[in-house]
Amino acid sequence: MLSKFPCFHCQVRKAGICRTLSDEHLSQLASTMVQRHFAAGSEIIHQEEASRVFAIVLSGTIKLSRVLHDGRQQIVGMASTQDTFGELFSKVSHDSAECVTDVTLCCFPRKRFEAFLNSHPELQHQLLLRAMDELDQARQWMLALGQKGAEEKVATFLLWLWEKQSHPAKTQSDPDEIFLVECPFTRGEIAEFLGMTLETVSRQFSKLRMADVIRLPRTKQIEITDLHALRQLAEQDRSSTSSR
Amino acid sequence: MLSKFPCFHCQVRKAGICRTLSDEHLSQLASTMVQRHFAAGSEIIHQEEASRVFAIVLSGTIKLSRVLHDGRQQIVGMASTQDTFGELFSKVSHDSAECVTDVTLCCFPRKRFEAFLNSHPELQHQLLLRAMDELDQARQWMLALGQKGAEEKVATFLLWLWEKQSHPAKTQSDPDEIFLVECPFTRGEIAEFLGMTLETVSRQFSKLRMADVIRLPRTKQIEITDLHALRQLAEQDRSSTSSR
DNA sequence: CGTTCACTTGATCGGTGTCAAGCCGGGTGG
DNA sequence: CCACCCGGCTTGACACCGATCAAGTGAACG
């Protein structure tokens, strides 16, 4: 019976790349699937290591990063629920992947998944859209890394977190509304994300808190109390005589 | 006769995404194609503008960039011969595109191209590989933008230029070989590329020249006289007591 | 109740940005 | 052919942002 196949009750199926597949095709793909769990802090794969699996994230958050010989590290991507993980058509992984929280993955042998892809162009189309979207995000991030100052970077990061969580349709909202954002990252991780040090990140958080733009009710949680101000801070105008 | 269709003598056809198509399919696609020329310095499309064409670059170099309200600008990508240009499946362009040199494009109406894509999965596969490759490059670039210092960035940029030009099979070569690299970019553009100012770029060029790592025979040309040193400079070790 | 790890805050230093001259080379017109 | 001009480049002086080094604080957990 189809009702027994593992994806049947899966939440991700509503929105992940698998949503385009019929029950029949999906159960066919699922026959090679294995669920795996990883603890927070564990490394799933290391830069340059052979890439043998492709996976869909069922829960948790993964950070993708690249390191220099001396240990300097840059986070270059994130994957959380519904996102995919792993590089197709590549013998080795270009990034290291580490779990920010506990993570559950829905893993497929890479070769098998690639073969399946060849016979399912609509799935390949989904992957193309996703790759283009990730490219867009990466480029937006480059703009921040290359051009923005510390305050702007942190404000941009908070907005990015907020946009990732506040599900769509939040385009126009009450100016004084307060938004609670979950932030599973440490200051150090935010720093690696933004190309700065954890001390500078911390200072910027303090500054935002004192300016009543955000509150920090507890670690891992951030309240945005003045979204409008945050948006301005994320892209300050440095052309004319600056305001301070 | 097929011999009359415009791609017949096209050099790009050997390596561009169109190489996977048969003469027949290609001539079918080519029926909607228009060649267009752009002068150096001209803007092909502006950030947020409706994206109506998809194109293959026949000759020249294009820079893709994103700007902040106050004019700060970050180059986020490049396209030269054989690369594609334009965003598919997106109403607007996320980047601005400006010609670094004179450029010739092979343009297709975007919608038409997308439709053609649906019936040609192998072409879509080429685009997926290309998107993943661009994502990889963007992330490598993020590592440089976020973590590297001025000297490392410039060295990295020169290596990147060199790799893009020195056609493959140059893996192992004479340690004292001298490489001539064409650089169509101004100091200002290199700066926008690397997230720094043109003055700092210039200073680093001077430093490399005085260290006999490069020579600058004329504008737009760079000679790499010590590839090994350049590679070391591109990824210095800052962990232990630094060497200077 | 104590240990530990993440975070905060302070003081100092250095790398880059900024502002400001000068230089060089290519193109134009006398 | 030379003089001039202009844009891109180089070089210098200085200021400032953010990295670094160093305590100190707070909260989660055994």
Coordinates of C-alpha atoms (C1' of nucleotides) in Angstrom, one line a residue:
Chain A
M1 CA 0.0 0.0 0.0
L2 CA 1.2 3.5 -0.8
S3 CA 0.0 4.8 2.5
K4 CA 2.9 2.9 4.1
F5 CA 5.7 4.7 2.3
P6 CA 7.6 7.0 4.5
C7 CA 6.9 10.3 2.8
F8 CA 3.2 9.9 3.3
H9 CA 2.9 12.1 6.4
C10 CA 5.9 14.2 5.8
Q11 CA 5.5 17.9 6.3
V12 CA 8.3 18.8 4.0
R13 CA 6.5 17.2 1.1
K14 CA 4.1 20.1 0.9
A15 CA 6.9 22.5 0.0
G16 CA 10.2 20.8 -0.6
I17 CA 11.4 19.9 -4.1
C18 CA 9.6 16.6 -3.8
R19 CA 6.2 18.3 -4.0
T20 CA 6.3 18.0 -7.8
L21 CA 6.4 14.2 -7.8
S22 CA 3.4 12.0 -7.8
D23 CA 2.9 9.4 -5.0
E24 CA 4.1 6.7 -7.3
H25 CA 7.3 8.4 -8.4
L26 CA 8.0 9.6 -4.9
S27 CA 7.7 6.1 -3.4
Q28 CA 10.0 4.9 -6.1
L29 CA 12.6 7.5 -5.1
A30 CA 12.0 6.9 -1.4
S31 CA 13.0 3.3 -1.8
T32 CA 16.6 4.4 -1.7
M33 CA 16.1 6.9 1.1
V34 CA 17.5 6.7 4.6
Q35 CA 16.7 9.1 7.5
R36 CA 19.7 10.2 9.6
H37 CA 20.1 12.3 12.7
F38 CA 22.9 14.5 13.6
A39 CA 23.6 16.2 16.9
A40 CA 24.2 20.0 17.2
G41 CA 27.8 20.8 16.6
S42 CA 28.6 17.6 14.6
E43 CA 30.1 17.9 11.2
I44 CA 28.2 16.2 8.4
I45 CA 30.8 16.6 5.7
H46 CA 34.2 18.2 5.4
Q47 CA 35.5 20.5 2.6
E48 CA 37.1 18.4 -0.2
E49 CA 35.6 15.1 1.2
A50 CA 33.9 12.8 -1.3
S51 CA 30.2 13.8 -1.8
R52 CA 28.2 10.6 -1.6
V53 CA 24.8 11.8 -0.4
F54 CA 22.2 14.2 -1.5
A55 CA 19.6 15.1 1.2
I56 CA 16.6 17.1 2.1
V57 CA 16.5 18.7 5.5
L58 CA 13.6 17.6 7.6
S59 CA 14.4 19.6 10.6
G60 CA 17.2 21.7 12.1
T61 CA 19.7 24.1 10.7
I62 CA 23.0 23.4 8.9
K63 CA 25.8 25.9 8.1
L64 CA 28.0 25.6 5.1
S65 CA 31.4 27.1 5.3
R66 CA 34.8 27.4 3.6
V67 CA 38.0 27.6 5.5
L68 CA 41.5 28.9 4.7
H69 CA 44.6 26.9 5.6
D70 CA 45.1 28.9 8.8
G71 CA 41.6 28.4 10.1
R72 CA 39.9 31.6 9.0
Q73 CA 36.4 30.6 8.2
Q74 CA 33.5 32.1 6.2
I75 CA 30.0 30.8 6.3
V76 CA 28.7 30.7 2.7
G77 CA 25.3 29.2 3.1
M78 CA 22.6 27.8 5.4
A79 CA 20.1 25.0 5.0
S80 CA 17.1 24.4 7.2
T81 CA 13.8 22.6 6.9
Q82 CA 12.8 22.0 3.3
D83 CA 16.1 23.0 1.9
T84 CA 18.4 20.6 0.1
F85 CA 21.8 19.6 1.2
G86 CA 24.8 18.2 -0.8
E87 CA 26.3 18.9 -4.2
L88 CA 25.1 17.0 -7.2
F89 CA 27.3 16.1 -10.2
S90 CA 30.5 16.8 -8.2
K91 CA 32.9 14.2 -6.8
V92 CA 33.8 16.3 -3.8
S93 CA 32.0 18.7 -1.6
H94 CA 33.2 22.3 -1.9
D95 CA 32.0 23.3 1.5
S96 CA 32.2 21.9 5.0
A97 CA 28.8 21.4 6.6
E98 CA 28.2 21.6 10.4
C99 CA 25.0 21.3 12.3
V100 CA 24.0 24.4 14.2
T101 CA 21.1 22.6 15.9
D102 CA 20.1 18.9 16.0
V103 CA 19.4 17.9 12.4
T104 CA 17.3 15.2 10.7
L105 CA 18.1 14.5 7.1
C106 CA 16.4 12.5 4.4
C107 CA 19.3 11.1 2.5
F108 CA 19.7 9.6 -0.9
P109 CA 22.8 8.0 -2.5
R110 CA 24.0 10.8 -4.8
K111 CA 24.5 8.6 -7.9
R112 CA 21.0 7.1 -7.5
F113 CA 19.5 10.5 -7.1
E114 CA 21.2 11.8 -10.2
A115 CA 20.0 8.9 -12.2
F116 CA 16.5 9.5 -11.0
L117 CA 16.8 13.1 -12.0
N118 CA 17.6 12.2 -15.6
S119 CA 14.2 10.6 -15.9
H120 CA 12.3 13.3 -14.1
P121 CA 12.9 16.7 -15.8
E122 CA 10.3 18.4 -13.6
L123 CA 12.4 17.6 -10.5
Q124 CA 15.5 18.9 -12.3
H125 CA 13.6 22.1 -13.0
Q126 CA 12.9 22.5 -9.3
L127 CA 16.7 22.1 -8.6
L128 CA 17.5 24.7 -11.2
L129 CA 15.1 27.2 -9.6
R130 CA 16.6 26.5 -6.2
A131 CA 20.2 26.8 -7.5
M132 CA 19.4 30.2 -9.1
D133 CA 17.8 31.3 -5.9
E134 CA 20.8 30.3 -3.8
L135 CA 23.0 32.2 -6.3
D136 CA 20.9 35.3 -5.9
Q137 CA 21.2 35.0 -2.1
A138 CA 24.9 34.5 -2.3
R139 CA 25.3 37.6 -4.4
Q140 CA 23.2 39.7 -2.1
W141 CA 25.4 38.5 0.7
M142 CA 28.5 39.5 -1.3
L143 CA 27.1 43.0 -1.5
A144 CA 27.0 43.1 2.3
L145 CA 30.4 41.5 2.8
G146 CA 32.1 43.8 0.4
Q147 CA 30.4 47.1 0.9
K148 CA 28.6 47.4 4.3
G149 CA 30.0 48.5 7.6
A150 CA 29.5 46.6 10.9
E151 CA 26.2 48.2 11.9
E152 CA 24.7 47.7 8.5
K153 CA 25.8 44.1 8.3
V154 CA 24.3 43.2 11.6
A155 CA 21.0 44.9 10.8
T156 CA 21.0 43.2 7.4
F157 CA 21.5 39.8 9.1
L158 CA 18.6 40.4 11.5
L159 CA 16.4 41.3 8.6
W160 CA 17.5 38.2 6.7
L161 CA 16.6 36.0 9.8
W162 CA 13.3 37.7 10.0
E163 CA 12.4 37.3 6.4
K164 CA 13.4 33.6 6.5
Q165 CA 11.0 33.1 9.4
S166 CA 8.1 35.5 9.0
H167 CA 6.2 33.4 6.5
P168 CA 5.2 35.4 3.4
A169 CA 2.3 37.8 3.1
K170 CA 4.0 39.9 5.7
T171 CA 4.7 42.6 3.2
Q172 CA 2.8 45.5 4.8
S173 CA 2.2 45.4 8.5
D174 CA 1.6 47.5 11.6
P175 CA 4.6 49.8 12.1
D176 CA 4.8 49.2 15.8
E177 CA 4.4 45.5 15.7
I178 CA 7.0 43.4 17.6
F179 CA 8.5 40.4 15.9
L180 CA 10.1 37.5 17.7
V181 CA 12.9 35.9 15.8
E182 CA 14.5 32.6 16.7
C183 CA 18.3 32.8 16.2
P184 CA 20.0 29.4 16.7
F185 CA 23.4 31.0 16.0
T186 CA 26.1 32.0 18.5
R187 CA 27.7 35.5 18.2
G188 CA 30.7 33.7 16.8
E189 CA 28.7 32.1 14.0
I190 CA 27.0 35.4 13.2
A191 CA 30.5 36.9 12.9
E192 CA 31.7 34.1 10.6
F193 CA 28.6 34.8 8.5
L194 CA 29.3 38.5 8.2
G195 CA 33.0 38.5 8.0
M196 CA 33.8 40.2 11.3
T197 CA 34.7 39.3 14.8
L198 CA 32.3 38.1 17.5
E199 CA 33.3 41.1 19.7
T200 CA 32.2 43.6 17.0
V201 CA 28.9 41.6 16.5
S202 CA 28.3 41.8 20.2
R203 CA 28.9 45.6 20.3
Q204 CA 26.5 46.1 17.5
F205 CA 23.8 44.1 19.3
S206 CA 24.3 46.2 22.3
K207 CA 24.1 49.4 20.3
L208 CA 20.8 48.2 18.7
R209 CA 19.4 47.2 22.1
M210 CA 20.3 50.6 23.6
A211 CA 18.7 52.3 20.6
D212 CA 15.5 50.4 21.3
V213 CA 15.5 48.7 18.0
I214 CA 15.8 45.2 19.3
R215 CA 15.4 43.3 22.7
L216 CA 17.1 40.2 23.7
P217 CA 14.7 38.3 26.0
R218 CA 16.9 35.2 26.1
T219 CA 19.8 33.7 24.2
K220 CA 18.7 32.4 20.8
Q221 CA 15.8 34.8 20.7
I222 CA 15.6 38.3 19.3
E223 CA 12.7 40.7 19.4
I224 CA 12.6 43.3 16.7
T225 CA 10.8 46.3 18.2
D226 CA 11.4 48.8 15.5
L227 CA 11.5 47.1 12.1
H228 CA 11.5 50.4 10.2
A229 CA 14.6 51.7 12.0
L230 CA 16.3 48.3 11.4
R231 CA 15.6 48.6 7.7
Q232 CA 17.2 52.0 7.6
L233 CA 20.2 50.8 9.5
A234 CA 20.7 48.0 7.1
E235 CA 21.4 50.3 4.2
Q236 CA 22.6 53.6 5.5
D237 CA 23.3 56.5 3.2
R238 CA 27.0 57.4 3.4
S239 CA 27.1 59.7 0.4
S240 CA 26.3 63.1 1.9
T241 CA 27.4 64.6 5.2
S242 CA 26.7 61.6 7.4
S243 CA 24.4 61.7 10.4
R244 CA 25.7 60.5 13.7
Chain B
M1 CA 19.8 24.2 -46.1
L2 CA 21.1 23.8 -42.6
S3 CA 24.5 25.2 -43.6
K4 CA 22.9 28.6 -43.8
F5 CA 21.7 28.8 -40.2
P6 CA 23.7 31.4 -38.2
C7 CA 25.3 29.0 -35.7
F8 CA 27.0 27.0 -38.3
H9 CA 30.4 28.7 -38.1
C10 CA 30.0 29.9 -34.5
Q11 CA 33.0 29.3 -32.3
V12 CA 31.0 29.3 -29.2
R13 CA 29.0 26.3 -30.3
K14 CA 32.0 24.1 -29.5
A15 CA 31.8 24.8 -25.8
G16 CA 28.7 26.9 -24.9
I17 CA 25.5 25.4 -23.6
C18 CA 24.3 25.0 -27.1
R19 CA 26.9 22.3 -27.8
T20 CA 24.4 19.6 -26.6
L21 CA 21.9 20.4 -29.2
S22 CA 21.7 18.8 -32.6
D23 CA 21.9 20.9 -35.7
E24 CA 18.2 20.5 -36.1
H25 CA 17.2 21.5 -32.7
L26 CA 19.7 24.3 -32.7
S27 CA 18.4 25.8 -35.9
Q28 CA 14.9 25.6 -34.4
L29 CA 16.1 27.6 -31.4
A30 CA 18.1 30.0 -33.6
S31 CA 15.0 31.1 -35.4
T32 CA 14.2 33.4 -32.5
M33 CA 17.8 34.6 -32.1
V34 CA 19.1 38.1 -32.7
Q35 CA 22.7 39.2 -32.5
R36 CA 23.3 42.5 -30.7
H37 CA 26.3 44.7 -30.2
F38 CA 27.1 46.9 -27.2
A39 CA 29.9 49.4 -26.8
A40 CA 32.3 49.3 -23.8
G41 CA 30.8 51.2 -20.9
S42 CA 27.2 50.8 -22.0
E43 CA 24.7 49.3 -19.6
I44 CA 22.8 46.3 -20.9
I45 CA 20.2 46.1 -18.2
H46 CA 19.7 47.8 -14.9
Q47 CA 19.0 46.2 -11.5
E48 CA 15.2 45.7 -11.0
E49 CA 14.5 46.2 -14.7
A50 CA 12.2 43.7 -16.5
S51 CA 14.3 40.8 -17.7
R52 CA 13.2 40.1 -21.3
V53 CA 16.2 38.5 -22.9
F54 CA 18.4 35.5 -22.3
A55 CA 21.7 35.6 -24.1
I56 CA 24.9 33.8 -24.8
V57 CA 28.1 36.0 -24.9
L58 CA 29.9 35.7 -28.2
S59 CA 32.7 38.1 -27.4
G60 CA 33.6 40.7 -24.8
T61 CA 33.3 40.9 -21.0
I62 CA 30.3 41.9 -19.0
K63 CA 30.3 42.8 -15.3
L64 CA 27.2 42.1 -13.1
S65 CA 26.9 44.3 -10.1
R66 CA 24.5 45.3 -7.3
V67 CA 24.3 48.8 -5.9
L68 CA 23.1 50.3 -2.6
H69 CA 20.9 53.5 -2.5
D70 CA 23.9 55.7 -1.9
G71 CA 25.9 54.4 -4.9
R72 CA 28.2 51.9 -3.2
Q73 CA 28.6 49.1 -5.7
Q74 CA 29.7 45.5 -5.6
I75 CA 30.6 43.4 -8.6
V76 CA 29.0 40.0 -8.1
G77 CA 29.7 38.3 -11.3
M78 CA 31.4 38.3 -14.8
A79 CA 30.4 36.9 -18.1
S80 CA 32.6 36.5 -21.1
T81 CA 32.8 34.4 -24.2
Q82 CA 30.7 31.2 -24.0
D83 CA 29.0 32.3 -20.7
T84 CA 25.3 33.0 -20.5
F85 CA 23.7 36.2 -19.6
G86 CA 20.3 37.1 -18.2
E87 CA 18.1 35.5 -15.5
L88 CA 15.6 32.9 -16.5
F89 CA 12.2 32.3 -14.7
S90 CA 12.4 35.8 -13.1
K91 CA 10.4 38.8 -14.0
V92 CA 13.2 41.3 -13.1
S93 CA 16.9 41.3 -13.2
H94 CA 18.5 41.2 -9.8
D95 CA 21.8 42.7 -11.1
S96 CA 22.9 45.5 -13.2
A97 CA 25.0 44.5 -16.2
E98 CA 27.6 46.8 -17.8
C99 CA 30.0 46.1 -20.7
V100 CA 33.6 46.2 -19.6
T101 CA 34.7 45.9 -23.3
D102 CA 32.7 45.9 -26.5
V103 CA 30.3 43.0 -26.4
T104 CA 28.4 40.9 -28.9
L105 CA 25.4 38.9 -27.6
C106 CA 23.4 36.1 -29.1
C107 CA 19.9 37.1 -27.7
F108 CA 16.7 35.0 -27.3
P109 CA 13.4 36.3 -26.0
R110 CA 13.3 35.0 -22.5
K111 CA 9.9 33.4 -22.6
R112 CA 10.6 31.7 -25.8
F113 CA 13.9 30.3 -24.5
E114 CA 12.1 29.0 -21.3
A115 CA 9.5 27.3 -23.4
F116 CA 12.2 25.7 -25.5
L117 CA 13.9 24.5 -22.3
N118 CA 10.9 22.6 -21.2
S119 CA 11.1 20.4 -24.2
H120 CA 14.9 19.9 -24.0
P121 CA 15.9 18.5 -20.6
E122 CA 19.5 18.1 -21.7
L123 CA 19.8 21.8 -22.2
Q124 CA 18.2 22.4 -18.8
H125 CA 20.8 20.1 -17.4
Q126 CA 23.5 22.2 -18.9
L127 CA 22.0 25.3 -17.2
L128 CA 21.8 23.5 -13.9
L129 CA 25.5 22.6 -14.0
R130 CA 26.3 26.2 -14.9
A131 CA 24.2 27.6 -12.1
M132 CA 25.9 25.3 -9.6
D133 CA 29.3 26.3 -10.9
E134 CA 28.4 30.0 -10.6
L135 CA 27.2 29.4 -7.1
D136 CA 30.5 27.7 -6.2
Q137 CA 32.4 30.7 -7.6
A138 CA 30.2 33.2 -5.7
R139 CA 30.9 31.3 -2.5
Q140 CA 34.6 31.2 -3.1
W141 CA 34.4 34.9 -3.6
M142 CA 32.5 35.4 -0.4
L143 CA 35.4 33.7 1.4
A144 CA 37.8 36.3 0.0
L145 CA 35.5 39.2 0.7
G146 CA 34.8 38.2 4.2
Q147 CA 38.1 36.9 5.4
K148 CA 41.0 38.1 3.3
G149 CA 43.1 41.2 3.6
A150 CA 44.0 43.6 0.8
E151 CA 47.2 41.8 -0.4
E152 CA 45.5 38.4 -0.4
K153 CA 42.5 39.7 -2.2
V154 CA 44.5 41.2 -5.0
A155 CA 46.7 38.1 -5.3
T156 CA 43.5 36.0 -5.4
F157 CA 42.1 38.2 -8.1
L158 CA 45.2 37.8 -10.3
L159 CA 45.1 34.1 -9.9
W160 CA 41.4 34.1 -10.8
L161 CA 42.1 36.1 -13.9
W162 CA 45.0 33.7 -14.8
E163 CA 42.9 30.6 -14.3
K164 CA 40.1 32.0 -16.4
Q165 CA 42.5 32.6 -19.3
S166 CA 45.2 30.0 -19.2
H167 CA 43.3 27.3 -20.9
P168 CA 43.2 24.0 -19.0
A169 CA 46.0 21.4 -18.9
K170 CA 48.2 24.0 -17.3
T171 CA 48.2 22.2 -14.0
Q172 CA 51.9 21.5 -13.6
S173 CA 54.3 23.9 -15.3
D174 CA 57.8 25.4 -15.3
P175 CA 58.2 27.3 -12.0
D176 CA 59.9 30.2 -13.7
E177 CA 57.5 30.5 -16.6
I178 CA 56.1 34.0 -17.2
F179 CA 52.4 34.3 -17.9
L180 CA 50.8 37.2 -19.7
V181 CA 47.3 37.9 -18.5
E182 CA 44.8 40.3 -20.2
C183 CA 43.0 42.4 -17.7
P184 CA 40.2 44.5 -19.3
F185 CA 39.3 46.0 -15.9
T186 CA 40.3 49.4 -14.5
R187 CA 41.7 49.7 -10.9
G188 CA 38.3 51.0 -9.9
E189 CA 36.5 47.9 -11.2
I190 CA 39.0 45.6 -9.5
A191 CA 38.2 47.5 -6.3
E192 CA 34.5 47.0 -6.7
F193 CA 35.1 43.4 -7.4
L194 CA 37.1 43.0 -4.2
G195 CA 35.3 45.3 -1.8
M196 CA 38.0 47.8 -1.4
T197 CA 39.1 51.2 -2.8
L198 CA 41.0 51.8 -6.0
E199 CA 43.8 53.4 -4.1
T200 CA 44.4 50.3 -2.0
V201 CA 44.3 48.1 -5.1
S202 CA 46.9 50.4 -6.7
R203 CA 49.1 50.2 -3.7
Q204 CA 48.9 46.4 -3.7
F205 CA 49.8 46.3 -7.4
S206 CA 52.8 48.5 -6.7
K207 CA 53.9 46.2 -3.8
L208 CA 53.6 43.1 -6.0
R209 CA 55.6 44.9 -8.8
M210 CA 58.3 45.9 -6.4
A211 CA 58.5 42.3 -5.0
D212 CA 59.1 41.1 -8.6
V213 CA 55.9 39.0 -8.5
I214 CA 54.3 40.8 -11.4
R215 CA 55.1 43.3 -14.1
L216 CA 52.8 45.8 -15.8
P217 CA 54.0 46.1 -19.4
R218 CA 51.1 48.3 -20.3
T219 CA 47.6 49.1 -19.1
K220 CA 45.2 46.1 -19.4
Q221 CA 48.1 43.7 -19.3
I222 CA 49.7 42.0 -16.4
E223 CA 52.7 39.6 -16.4
I224 CA 52.9 37.1 -13.7
T225 CA 56.6 36.5 -13.1
D226 CA 56.4 34.4 -9.9
L227 CA 53.3 32.3 -9.9
H228 CA 54.4 30.4 -6.8
A229 CA 54.8 33.5 -4.7
L230 CA 51.5 34.8 -5.9
R231 CA 49.8 31.6 -4.8
Q232 CA 51.3 32.0 -1.3
L233 CA 50.3 35.6 -1.1
A234 CA 46.7 34.7 -2.0
E235 CA 46.3 32.7 1.1
Q236 CA 48.7 33.8 3.8
D237 CA 49.0 32.1 7.1
R238 CA 48.0 34.5 9.8
S239 CA 47.8 32.0 12.6
S240 CA 51.4 31.8 14.0
T241 CA 54.0 34.5 14.2
S242 CA 53.6 36.1 10.8
S243 CA 56.4 36.4 8.3
R244 CA 57.0 39.7 6.7
Chain C
dC1 C1' 26.8 25.8 44.6
dG2 C1' 30.4 25.8 41.5
dT3 C1' 32.0 25.3 36.8
dT4 C1' 31.9 26.5 32.2
dC5 C1' 30.8 28.6 28.1
dA6 C1' 28.8 32.3 25.7
dC7 C1' 28.6 36.9 25.8
dT8 C1' 29.7 41.8 27.1
dT9 C1' 32.7 45.7 27.7
dG10 C1' 37.0 48.2 27.7
dA11 C1' 41.7 49.7 25.9
dT12 C1' 44.8 49.8 22.4
dC13 C1' 46.7 49.1 17.7
dG14 C1' 46.9 48.5 12.8
dG15 C1' 45.0 48.2 8.2
dT16 C1' 42.2 50.6 5.0
dG17 C1' 39.4 54.3 3.7
dT18 C1' 39.6 59.1 2.7
dC19 C1' 41.4 63.3 1.0
dA20 C1' 44.7 65.5 -1.8
dA21 C1' 48.6 66.0 -5.0
dG22 C1' 51.1 64.6 -8.7
dC23 C1' 52.2 61.4 -12.7
dC24 C1' 51.8 59.1 -17.0
dG25 C1' 50.1 57.9 -21.5
dG26 C1' 47.1 58.2 -25.2
dG27 C1' 44.3 61.1 -28.1
dT28 C1' 43.3 65.5 -30.2
dG29 C1' 44.0 69.7 -32.5
dG30 C1' 47.1 73.3 -33.8
Chain D
dC1 C1' 55.3 66.9 -34.9
dC2 C1' 54.5 69.0 -30.8
dA3 C1' 51.5 70.9 -27.0
dC4 C1' 47.8 70.3 -24.5
dC5 C1' 44.3 67.9 -22.1
dC6 C1' 42.0 64.3 -19.8
dG7 C1' 41.2 59.9 -17.5
dG8 C1' 43.3 56.5 -15.2
dC9 C1' 46.7 55.6 -12.2
dT10 C1' 50.2 56.3 -8.3
dT11 C1' 51.7 58.0 -4.1
dG12 C1' 51.6 60.4 0.4
dA13 C1' 49.4 62.0 4.9
dC14 C1' 46.1 61.2 8.1
dA15 C1' 41.8 59.5 10.5
dC16 C1' 38.8 56.1 11.8
dC17 C1' 36.7 51.6 12.0
dG18 C1' 37.0 47.3 13.5
dA19 C1' 40.5 43.6 15.0
dT20 C1' 43.0 42.2 18.8
dC21 C1' 44.0 41.5 23.6
dA22 C1' 42.2 41.3 28.1
dA23 C1' 39.0 41.3 31.9
dG24 C1' 34.7 40.8 33.7
dT25 C1' 29.6 39.3 33.7
dG26 C1' 25.7 36.2 33.3
dA27 C1' 23.2 32.2 32.7
dA28 C1' 22.7 27.2 31.9
dC29 C1' 23.8 22.8 33.9
dG30 C1' 25.6 19.2 36.7

